[in-house]
Amino acid sequence: MQKTLFRRVRTAVDRVGLLANLRADFAASLVVFLIAVPLSVGIAVASGVPVELGLVTGIVGGLLTGLLPGSSMQVSGPAAGLTVLVYESVREYGLRALGVLVLTAGLLQVAMGLLKLGRWFRAISVAVVQGMLAGIGVVLIAGQLYALADADAPAGALEKLGGLVTLLTDTLASADSLAAVAVGAGTVAVLVLWPRWPKGVRLVPAPLAAVALATTAVGVLRLPVDRVQVRGLFDAIQPPWSGDFARLTEFGVLGTVLAFALIASAESLFSAAAVDRLHDNARTDYNKELIAQGAGNTVCGALGALPMTAVIVRSAANVHAGARTKASRVLHGVWLLVFATLLPWALELIPVAALAGVLVHAGWKLLPGRELGPLWRDHRGEVAVLVTTTVAIVVTNLFEGVVIGLLLAIVKAAWETSHVHIETTTTRDGRVRARVLGNANFLRLPRLLDELDTLHRAGHGAEGVELDLTGLRHMDRAVHTALSGWAERHGSLREGGKGNENGDGEATGRVVAV
C-alpha cells in the first residue's frame, strides 16, 4: 500500500515538473524566435543570398541540431562570424556552389567529432580567436555601412575600406541615401540604448524592437528606402546537383570547405564554453556537439542554405529566458518554420538599412574593447597576435588570416617557452667551461651562437672552451647540430654522452671545443 502511494505521488510530482519545464521552454522559445528572425534575415542579406536561406538554416538548427546530443542550452543558426566568408564564396564560386561547400564542411565536422577531435579546439590561442572576431567585425562593419546608405559595396575588404570616403560624399549628395542612413542609425541607437530602458520594456528582444520601430517609421513616413526582397521559401531552396560536386577538385574550393568547417566548429565550441558558465545543467560534450553541428550543416548544404554555428546571442537569450530543456530550441525552429511558410510577406516590409544597422551593431560587439588595455599591460605578445590576425584577415581573407595568426601564435609560444643562458666558470686546468642552461630551440639559436662566438673571440682560458650541455632540459635537433658544428669549427670534438638530438627528452651530452 505504501509503495503504491509512493509511486502515485512520484508520478504526480514528475507530471508537475514536466509541465513546469514545458511552460518555461515554451516562453523561452518565443524569445529566441523573436531574436532569430531579424538576425537570420540580416545575415542572409549581408551574405548576398536570398533572405529565406537564413531562415532555413535557423529552422534546421532548431528542428535537427536542437534534438541531437551535445549541448542542452545552445541554439544554432546562421552566424555573423561566417558572413564575410559566405559572401566571398558566393561572389567567387556562385550561389549553387554554396550547398556543396556547406554540405562537405558538415561531413568534415561529423568526421572530426567521430574522431574525438572536439577537445582540440580548446587549444586554439585566445588571441587568434579574438583577432578572428575583430577581423570579421571590421569587414562586416565596412560592408554594412554601404547597405546602411542603400549603396552597392565593392568586392574586397580593402576596397570597402578605401571606398568609405566616396560613400560619404555620395551619401551627403543624395536625399534618399540620407533617409536610409537615418533609418540605419536609428536602429543602431535603439540597440545601444535598449538595455537602459525599464525591465518591463526589455522583455521585447532588442533586435526585434529596433527592426520593428524602423519598419514602422519607414511605413508611416513613406521613406524612399530599399526593402527586403522575398522569393518564397521553396523557390529559394536550391539543392546542389551532382555536377556541382565536381567543384571539390578545385584547390580554392577545398580551402574554403576547410575554413567553413574549422571556423564554424571553433565558434560553436567556444560558444559552448561560454554558455556552460550561464547554467547549471549538464556540461557540453564537445565531440557530440561537433557531430550535431556537422549534421546540421550537412542538411543545410543539401538544401543550399547558409552554414550554421551555435550562436552566443541566441544561446544566452535562451538561458536568460528560463529554458530548462532542449525543447526550447526545437520549438524556436517550429516558430521559424511557421513564420517562413505563412508570413513571408512580412519580410518585405523590413528596410534593408535597418538590418544593416543590426549587423553594424553586431560587428562592433565583435571588436575587442575594454580587453585591450589590460592585455597590453600584461601580455603584449598576445596583442601582437590579435592585431596581426585582424590585419591579415582584412588584407587577405578569413582563412588565410586565421592561418597567419595561428602560425604567429605558435612562434610566440615557442619563443616564450624557450629560455636559455650560458654560465661560464674556469676549471683547474685553465679551461673555461660554458654551461648552457634552460630550454633551447631553433628560435634561440642565433643569440646562443653569438654569445659563444663572443666568448671564443675573447680568448678566455688558455686551454680552450668546454661546452657543457648537461644543464639543458630540452634541445631540438637544430640546436644540437649547430652546437656540434660550432665545436668542430673551433677545435676537436669530444662527446661525453649521447645528446638529445630529437628534442623529446633530456639533453645529456657534453661537447668540448678546445
Coordinates of C-alpha atoms in Angstrom, one line a residue:
M1 CA 0.0 0.0 0.0
Q2 CA 2.8 2.4 0.9
K3 CA 4.7 1.5 -2.2
T4 CA 1.7 2.2 -4.4
L5 CA 1.0 5.6 -2.7
F6 CA 4.7 6.5 -3.1
R7 CA 4.6 5.7 -6.9
R8 CA 1.5 7.8 -7.3
V9 CA 3.0 10.7 -5.5
R10 CA 6.2 10.4 -7.6
T11 CA 4.2 10.3 -10.8
A12 CA 2.2 13.4 -9.8
V13 CA 5.5 15.2 -9.0
D14 CA 7.0 14.2 -12.3
R15 CA 4.0 15.5 -14.2
V16 CA 4.1 18.8 -12.4
G17 CA 7.8 19.1 -13.2
L18 CA 7.2 18.2 -16.8
L19 CA 4.5 20.8 -17.2
A20 CA 6.7 23.4 -15.5
N21 CA 9.6 22.6 -17.8
L22 CA 7.3 22.8 -20.8
R23 CA 5.9 26.1 -19.8
A24 CA 9.4 27.6 -19.2
D25 CA 10.7 26.2 -22.5
F26 CA 7.7 27.5 -24.4
A27 CA 8.2 31.0 -23.2
A28 CA 12.0 30.9 -23.9
S29 CA 11.4 29.5 -27.4
L30 CA 9.3 32.6 -28.3
V31 CA 12.1 35.0 -27.1
V32 CA 14.7 33.1 -29.1
F33 CA 12.4 33.1 -32.1
L34 CA 11.9 36.9 -32.0
I35 CA 15.7 37.4 -31.9
A36 CA 16.3 34.8 -34.6
V37 CA 14.1 36.4 -37.3
P38 CA 15.9 39.7 -37.7
L39 CA 19.3 38.2 -37.2
S40 CA 18.7 35.4 -39.7
V41 CA 17.3 37.7 -42.3
G42 CA 20.1 40.3 -41.8
I43 CA 22.9 37.7 -42.0
A44 CA 21.4 36.4 -45.3
V45 CA 21.2 39.9 -46.8
A46 CA 24.8 40.6 -45.7
S47 CA 25.9 37.2 -47.2
G48 CA 24.5 38.0 -50.6
V49 CA 21.9 35.2 -50.6
P50 CA 18.1 35.1 -50.5
V51 CA 16.7 36.0 -47.1
E52 CA 14.8 32.8 -46.9
L53 CA 18.1 30.8 -46.7
G54 CA 18.9 32.4 -43.4
L55 CA 15.5 31.2 -42.0
V56 CA 16.1 27.7 -43.4
T57 CA 19.4 27.5 -41.5
G58 CA 17.6 28.6 -38.4
I59 CA 14.9 26.0 -38.9
V60 CA 17.4 23.2 -39.4
G61 CA 19.3 24.5 -36.3
G62 CA 16.2 24.2 -34.2
L63 CA 14.5 21.0 -35.5
L64 CA 17.6 18.9 -36.2
T65 CA 20.6 20.2 -34.2
G66 CA 18.3 21.1 -31.4
L67 CA 17.3 17.4 -31.0
L68 CA 20.8 16.0 -31.1
P69 CA 23.0 15.4 -28.0
G70 CA 25.9 17.7 -27.2
S71 CA 24.8 20.9 -25.6
S72 CA 21.5 21.3 -23.8
M73 CA 21.1 25.0 -24.0
Q74 CA 22.9 26.2 -27.2
V75 CA 20.8 27.5 -30.1
S76 CA 22.2 27.1 -33.6
G77 CA 21.6 29.2 -36.7
P78 CA 23.3 31.4 -39.2
A79 CA 26.1 33.4 -37.5
A80 CA 27.6 36.8 -38.2
G81 CA 31.1 35.2 -37.9
L82 CA 30.7 33.4 -41.2
T83 CA 29.1 36.3 -43.1
V84 CA 32.3 37.5 -44.7
L85 CA 33.4 34.1 -45.8
V86 CA 30.0 33.2 -47.2
Y87 CA 29.8 36.5 -49.1
E88 CA 33.3 35.9 -50.7
S89 CA 32.4 32.3 -51.5
V90 CA 29.2 33.2 -53.2
R91 CA 30.9 36.0 -55.1
E92 CA 33.7 33.8 -56.3
Y93 CA 32.0 30.4 -56.9
G94 CA 28.3 31.2 -57.3
L95 CA 25.2 30.5 -55.2
R96 CA 24.9 27.0 -56.5
A97 CA 28.3 26.1 -55.1
L98 CA 27.3 27.2 -51.6
G99 CA 25.4 24.0 -50.9
V100 CA 28.4 21.9 -51.9
L101 CA 30.7 23.9 -49.6
V102 CA 28.4 23.7 -46.6
L103 CA 27.5 20.0 -47.1
T104 CA 31.1 19.0 -47.4
A105 CA 32.1 21.1 -44.4
G106 CA 29.3 19.4 -42.4
L107 CA 30.6 16.0 -43.2
L108 CA 34.1 17.1 -42.2
Q109 CA 32.7 18.3 -38.9
V110 CA 30.9 14.9 -38.3
A111 CA 34.2 13.1 -39.1
M112 CA 36.1 15.3 -36.6
G113 CA 33.5 14.6 -33.9
L114 CA 33.7 10.8 -34.5
L115 CA 37.5 11.0 -34.3
K116 CA 37.0 12.9 -31.0
L117 CA 38.9 16.0 -32.1
G118 CA 36.4 18.3 -30.5
R119 CA 38.5 18.9 -27.4
W120 CA 41.5 20.1 -29.5
F121 CA 39.6 23.2 -30.5
R122 CA 40.1 24.3 -26.9
A123 CA 43.8 24.5 -27.6
I124 CA 43.4 27.4 -30.1
S125 CA 45.0 30.6 -28.9
V126 CA 42.5 33.1 -27.4
A127 CA 44.4 35.9 -29.1
V128 CA 43.8 34.3 -32.5
V129 CA 40.1 33.9 -31.8
Q130 CA 39.8 37.5 -30.7
G131 CA 41.7 38.6 -33.7
M132 CA 39.5 36.5 -36.0
L133 CA 36.4 38.0 -34.5
A134 CA 37.9 41.5 -34.7
G135 CA 38.8 41.0 -38.4
I136 CA 35.3 39.7 -39.1
G137 CA 33.9 42.7 -37.3
V138 CA 35.9 45.2 -39.3
V139 CA 35.0 43.7 -42.6
L140 CA 31.3 43.3 -41.6
I141 CA 31.0 46.9 -40.5
A142 CA 32.8 48.2 -43.6
G143 CA 30.4 46.2 -45.9
Q144 CA 27.2 47.1 -43.9
L145 CA 28.0 50.8 -44.0
Y146 CA 27.2 50.7 -47.7
A147 CA 23.9 48.8 -47.1
L148 CA 23.2 51.4 -44.4
A149 CA 23.1 54.0 -47.2
D150 CA 21.4 51.7 -49.8
A151 CA 24.6 51.7 -51.8
D152 CA 26.4 48.8 -53.6
A153 CA 29.5 47.7 -51.7
P154 CA 32.8 47.0 -53.5
A155 CA 34.0 43.4 -53.7
G156 CA 37.1 43.2 -51.4
A157 CA 37.6 44.2 -47.8
L158 CA 40.3 46.7 -48.7
E159 CA 38.2 48.2 -51.4
K160 CA 35.3 48.6 -49.0
L161 CA 37.5 50.4 -46.5
G162 CA 39.1 52.5 -49.3
G163 CA 35.7 53.5 -50.7
L164 CA 34.3 54.9 -47.4
V165 CA 35.3 58.5 -48.3
T166 CA 33.5 58.2 -51.6
L167 CA 30.5 56.7 -49.9
L168 CA 30.3 59.6 -47.5
T169 CA 30.4 62.2 -50.3
D170 CA 27.8 60.3 -52.4
T171 CA 25.5 59.9 -49.4
L172 CA 25.6 63.6 -48.5
A173 CA 24.6 64.5 -52.0
S174 CA 21.6 62.1 -52.1
A175 CA 18.4 62.7 -50.1
D176 CA 17.4 59.0 -50.5
S177 CA 20.7 57.8 -49.1
L178 CA 20.4 60.2 -46.2
A179 CA 17.0 58.8 -45.4
A180 CA 18.4 55.3 -45.4
V181 CA 21.3 56.3 -43.2
A182 CA 18.8 57.9 -40.7
V183 CA 16.9 54.6 -40.6
G184 CA 20.1 52.6 -40.0
A185 CA 21.5 55.0 -37.5
G186 CA 18.2 55.0 -35.6
T187 CA 18.3 51.2 -35.5
V188 CA 21.8 51.2 -34.0
A189 CA 20.7 53.8 -31.5
V190 CA 17.8 51.7 -30.3
L191 CA 20.1 48.7 -29.9
V192 CA 22.6 50.7 -27.9
L193 CA 20.0 52.3 -25.6
W194 CA 17.7 49.4 -25.2
P195 CA 19.4 47.9 -22.2
R196 CA 18.9 51.2 -20.3
W197 CA 15.1 51.0 -20.6
P198 CA 12.9 49.7 -17.8
K199 CA 12.9 45.9 -17.3
G200 CA 9.3 45.5 -18.4
V201 CA 10.1 47.1 -21.8
R202 CA 13.2 45.0 -22.2
L203 CA 11.1 41.8 -22.3
V204 CA 11.0 42.5 -26.1
P205 CA 14.3 41.5 -27.6
A206 CA 16.4 44.5 -28.7
P207 CA 16.9 43.4 -32.4
L208 CA 13.2 42.8 -32.8
A209 CA 12.3 46.2 -31.2
A210 CA 14.9 48.0 -33.3
V211 CA 13.8 46.5 -36.6
A212 CA 10.1 46.8 -35.7
L213 CA 10.5 50.5 -34.9
A214 CA 12.5 51.2 -38.1
T215 CA 9.9 49.4 -40.2
T216 CA 7.1 51.3 -38.6
A217 CA 8.9 54.6 -39.1
V218 CA 9.6 53.9 -42.8
G219 CA 5.9 52.9 -43.4
V220 CA 4.4 55.9 -41.6
L221 CA 6.8 58.4 -43.1
R222 CA 6.8 56.6 -46.5
L223 CA 10.6 57.0 -46.8
P224 CA 12.2 56.1 -50.1
V225 CA 14.5 53.3 -48.9
D226 CA 15.3 49.8 -50.1
R227 CA 13.3 46.9 -48.6
V228 CA 14.0 43.2 -48.3
Q229 CA 13.1 41.2 -51.4
V230 CA 11.4 37.9 -50.9
R231 CA 11.3 35.0 -53.4
G232 CA 9.4 32.4 -51.3
L233 CA 10.8 29.7 -49.1
F234 CA 10.6 26.8 -51.6
D235 CA 11.8 28.9 -54.5
A236 CA 14.9 30.0 -52.6
I237 CA 16.0 26.4 -51.7
Q238 CA 18.4 25.2 -54.4
P239 CA 19.8 21.7 -53.6
P240 CA 23.2 21.1 -55.2
W241 CA 23.3 18.9 -58.3
S242 CA 25.6 16.0 -58.8
G243 CA 27.6 18.1 -61.2
D244 CA 28.2 20.8 -58.6
F245 CA 30.4 18.4 -56.6
A246 CA 33.0 18.5 -59.3
R247 CA 34.0 21.9 -57.9
L248 CA 35.6 20.0 -55.0
T249 CA 38.5 19.2 -57.2
E250 CA 39.5 22.9 -57.2
F251 CA 42.1 23.9 -54.6
G252 CA 40.4 27.1 -53.7
V253 CA 37.1 25.3 -53.0
L254 CA 38.8 22.8 -50.7
G255 CA 40.4 25.6 -48.8
T256 CA 37.0 27.3 -48.4
V257 CA 35.5 24.0 -47.2
L258 CA 38.2 23.6 -44.6
A259 CA 37.7 27.2 -43.5
F260 CA 33.9 26.7 -43.1
A261 CA 34.5 23.5 -41.0
L262 CA 37.2 24.9 -38.7
I263 CA 35.7 28.3 -38.1
A264 CA 32.2 27.0 -37.6
S265 CA 33.5 24.3 -35.2
A266 CA 35.6 26.7 -33.3
E267 CA 32.8 29.3 -33.0
S268 CA 30.3 26.6 -31.8
L269 CA 32.6 25.1 -29.2
F270 CA 33.8 28.5 -27.9
S271 CA 30.1 29.4 -27.6
A272 CA 29.5 26.2 -25.7
A273 CA 32.2 27.0 -23.2
A274 CA 30.6 30.4 -22.6
V275 CA 27.1 29.1 -22.4
D276 CA 28.1 26.4 -19.9
R277 CA 29.0 29.1 -17.5
L278 CA 25.5 30.5 -17.6
H279 CA 23.5 27.5 -16.4
D280 CA 23.6 24.5 -14.1
N281 CA 22.5 21.8 -16.5
A282 CA 24.8 19.1 -17.9
R283 CA 28.0 20.4 -19.4
T284 CA 28.6 20.2 -23.2
D285 CA 30.1 17.1 -24.7
Y286 CA 32.4 18.7 -27.3
N287 CA 32.6 15.7 -29.6
K288 CA 28.9 15.1 -29.7
E289 CA 28.2 18.8 -30.2
L290 CA 30.7 18.8 -33.1
I291 CA 28.7 15.9 -34.6
A292 CA 25.4 17.7 -34.1
Q293 CA 26.7 20.9 -35.8
G294 CA 28.1 18.8 -38.6
A295 CA 24.8 17.0 -39.1
G296 CA 23.0 20.4 -39.2
N297 CA 25.5 21.8 -41.8
T298 CA 25.1 18.7 -43.9
V299 CA 21.4 19.2 -44.1
C300 CA 21.8 22.9 -44.7
G301 CA 24.2 22.2 -47.5
A302 CA 21.7 19.7 -49.0
L303 CA 19.1 22.5 -49.0
G304 CA 21.6 25.1 -50.4
A305 CA 21.3 27.2 -47.3
L306 CA 23.7 29.2 -45.1
P307 CA 26.2 27.4 -42.8
M308 CA 25.3 27.2 -39.2
T309 CA 27.1 27.6 -35.9
A310 CA 26.0 27.8 -32.3
V311 CA 25.1 31.5 -31.8
I312 CA 26.1 33.0 -28.5
V313 CA 23.4 35.7 -28.7
R314 CA 20.5 33.3 -29.1
S315 CA 22.0 30.8 -26.7
A316 CA 22.5 33.4 -23.9
A317 CA 18.9 34.6 -24.5
N318 CA 17.7 31.1 -24.3
V319 CA 19.3 30.6 -20.9
H320 CA 18.3 34.0 -19.5
A321 CA 14.7 33.4 -20.7
G322 CA 14.5 30.5 -18.4
A323 CA 14.8 27.5 -20.7
R324 CA 15.2 24.2 -18.9
T325 CA 15.5 21.5 -21.7
K326 CA 16.2 21.1 -25.4
A327 CA 12.5 21.7 -26.1
S328 CA 13.0 25.5 -26.2
R329 CA 15.4 25.4 -29.1
V330 CA 13.3 22.8 -31.0
L331 CA 10.2 25.0 -30.6
H332 CA 12.1 28.0 -31.8
G333 CA 12.7 26.1 -35.0
V334 CA 9.0 25.3 -35.2
W335 CA 8.1 29.0 -34.9
L336 CA 10.6 29.9 -37.6
L337 CA 9.1 27.3 -40.0
V338 CA 5.6 28.6 -39.4
F339 CA 6.7 32.2 -39.9
A340 CA 8.6 31.4 -43.1
T341 CA 5.8 29.4 -44.5
L342 CA 2.7 31.5 -43.6
L343 CA 4.1 35.1 -43.2
P344 CA 6.9 35.6 -45.7
W345 CA 5.2 38.8 -46.9
A346 CA 6.1 40.4 -43.5
L347 CA 9.7 40.4 -44.5
E348 CA 9.1 42.7 -47.5
L349 CA 8.2 45.5 -45.1
I350 CA 11.6 45.5 -43.5
P351 CA 14.1 48.2 -44.7
V352 CA 17.5 46.9 -45.7
A353 CA 19.1 49.8 -43.8
A354 CA 17.6 48.5 -40.5
L355 CA 19.1 45.1 -41.0
A356 CA 22.4 46.8 -41.8
G357 CA 22.2 48.7 -38.5
V358 CA 21.6 45.4 -36.7
L359 CA 24.7 43.9 -38.3
V360 CA 26.8 47.1 -37.7
H361 CA 26.0 46.8 -34.1
A362 CA 26.8 43.0 -34.1
G363 CA 30.1 43.7 -35.9
W364 CA 31.0 46.4 -33.3
K365 CA 30.5 43.9 -30.5
L366 CA 33.0 41.6 -32.1
L367 CA 35.8 44.2 -31.7
P368 CA 37.9 43.9 -28.6
G369 CA 37.3 47.0 -26.4
R370 CA 38.0 47.0 -22.7
E371 CA 40.1 43.9 -23.0
L372 CA 42.9 45.6 -25.0
G373 CA 44.1 47.9 -22.2
P374 CA 44.8 45.1 -19.6
L375 CA 46.0 42.8 -22.3
W376 CA 48.6 45.4 -23.5
R377 CA 49.8 46.0 -20.0
D378 CA 50.3 42.3 -19.1
H379 CA 50.6 40.3 -22.4
R380 CA 51.9 42.5 -25.2
G381 CA 52.7 39.4 -27.3
E382 CA 49.0 38.5 -27.2
V383 CA 48.1 41.9 -28.5
A384 CA 50.6 41.4 -31.4
V385 CA 49.0 38.1 -32.3
L386 CA 45.5 39.7 -32.1
V387 CA 46.3 42.7 -34.2
T388 CA 48.3 40.7 -36.8
T389 CA 45.3 38.2 -37.2
T390 CA 42.9 41.1 -37.6
V391 CA 45.0 42.9 -40.2
A392 CA 45.8 39.7 -42.1
I393 CA 42.0 38.9 -42.4
V394 CA 41.3 42.4 -43.7
V395 CA 44.2 42.3 -46.2
T396 CA 43.8 38.7 -47.4
N397 CA 40.7 36.7 -46.4
L398 CA 39.3 35.0 -43.3
F399 CA 41.0 31.6 -43.8
E400 CA 44.5 32.9 -44.7
G401 CA 44.3 35.5 -41.9
V402 CA 43.5 32.8 -39.3
V403 CA 46.3 30.6 -40.5
I404 CA 48.7 33.5 -40.3
G405 CA 47.5 34.2 -36.7
L406 CA 47.9 30.6 -35.7
L407 CA 51.4 30.4 -37.1
L408 CA 52.4 33.6 -35.2
A409 CA 50.8 32.2 -32.0
I410 CA 52.9 29.1 -32.4
V411 CA 56.1 31.0 -32.9
K412 CA 55.3 33.2 -29.9
A413 CA 54.6 30.2 -27.7
A414 CA 57.9 28.6 -28.9
W415 CA 59.8 31.8 -28.1
E416 CA 58.3 32.2 -24.7
T417 CA 58.8 28.6 -23.6
S418 CA 62.5 28.7 -24.7
H419 CA 64.7 30.3 -22.1
V420 CA 68.4 29.6 -22.4
H421 CA 71.5 31.2 -21.0
I422 CA 75.2 30.5 -20.6
E423 CA 77.1 30.3 -17.3
T424 CA 80.9 30.3 -17.5
T425 CA 83.4 29.0 -15.0
T426 CA 87.2 28.3 -15.1
T427 CA 88.4 24.8 -14.4
R428 CA 91.6 23.9 -12.6
D429 CA 93.4 23.1 -15.8
G430 CA 92.7 26.6 -17.2
R431 CA 89.9 25.7 -19.4
V432 CA 86.7 27.8 -19.5
R433 CA 83.5 25.8 -19.1
A434 CA 80.5 27.3 -20.9
R435 CA 77.4 25.6 -19.4
V436 CA 74.2 26.1 -21.4
L437 CA 71.1 26.1 -19.2
G438 CA 67.3 26.0 -19.9
N439 CA 65.2 25.1 -23.0
A440 CA 66.8 25.6 -26.4
N441 CA 65.1 25.5 -29.7
F442 CA 65.9 27.0 -33.1
L443 CA 64.4 30.4 -32.3
R444 CA 67.1 31.0 -29.6
L445 CA 69.9 29.6 -31.8
P446 CA 71.2 32.9 -33.3
R447 CA 71.6 34.6 -29.9
L448 CA 73.2 31.4 -28.4
L449 CA 75.8 31.2 -31.2
D450 CA 76.5 34.9 -30.9
E451 CA 77.3 34.5 -27.2
L452 CA 79.6 31.5 -27.8
D453 CA 81.4 33.3 -30.7
T454 CA 81.9 36.3 -28.4
L455 CA 83.3 34.0 -25.7
H456 CA 85.7 32.4 -28.1
R457 CA 86.9 35.6 -29.6
A458 CA 87.7 36.9 -26.1
G459 CA 90.2 34.2 -25.8
H460 CA 89.1 33.0 -22.3
G461 CA 91.1 30.1 -21.0
A462 CA 94.5 29.1 -22.1
E463 CA 93.3 25.5 -22.7
G464 CA 90.1 26.4 -24.7
V465 CA 86.4 26.4 -24.1
E466 CA 84.5 23.4 -22.8
L467 CA 80.8 23.4 -24.0
D468 CA 78.6 21.7 -21.4
L469 CA 75.1 20.8 -22.4
T470 CA 74.1 18.8 -19.3
G471 CA 72.1 21.8 -18.0
L472 CA 69.7 21.8 -20.9
R473 CA 66.2 20.4 -20.1
H474 CA 65.2 20.4 -23.8
M475 CA 67.3 20.7 -27.0
D476 CA 65.9 20.2 -30.5
R477 CA 67.9 18.8 -33.4
A478 CA 68.7 22.2 -34.9
V479 CA 70.4 23.3 -31.6
H480 CA 72.3 20.0 -31.2
T481 CA 73.5 20.2 -34.8
A482 CA 74.6 23.8 -34.6
L483 CA 76.4 23.4 -31.3
S484 CA 78.2 20.3 -32.5
G485 CA 79.2 22.3 -35.7
W486 CA 80.4 25.2 -33.6
A487 CA 82.6 22.9 -31.5
E488 CA 84.1 21.2 -34.6
R489 CA 84.9 24.6 -36.2
H490 CA 86.8 25.8 -33.1
G491 CA 88.7 22.6 -32.3
S492 CA 88.5 18.9 -31.7
L493 CA 85.1 17.4 -30.8
R494 CA 84.7 15.1 -27.9
E495 CA 81.3 13.9 -26.6
G496 CA 80.9 12.5 -23.1
G497 CA 77.4 11.1 -23.8
K498 CA 74.7 10.9 -26.4
G499 CA 72.9 14.3 -26.8
N500 CA 69.2 14.7 -27.2
E501 CA 69.0 15.2 -31.0
N502 CA 65.3 14.7 -31.3
G503 CA 64.2 17.2 -28.8
D504 CA 61.9 14.8 -27.0
G505 CA 63.8 14.1 -23.7
E506 CA 66.6 15.5 -21.6
A507 CA 69.8 16.9 -23.0
T508 CA 72.6 14.8 -21.5
G509 CA 75.6 15.2 -23.8
R510 CA 78.8 17.3 -23.3
V511 CA 80.5 18.8 -26.3
V512 CA 84.1 20.2 -25.8
A513 CA 85.8 22.7 -28.0
V514 CA 89.5 23.0 -27.4

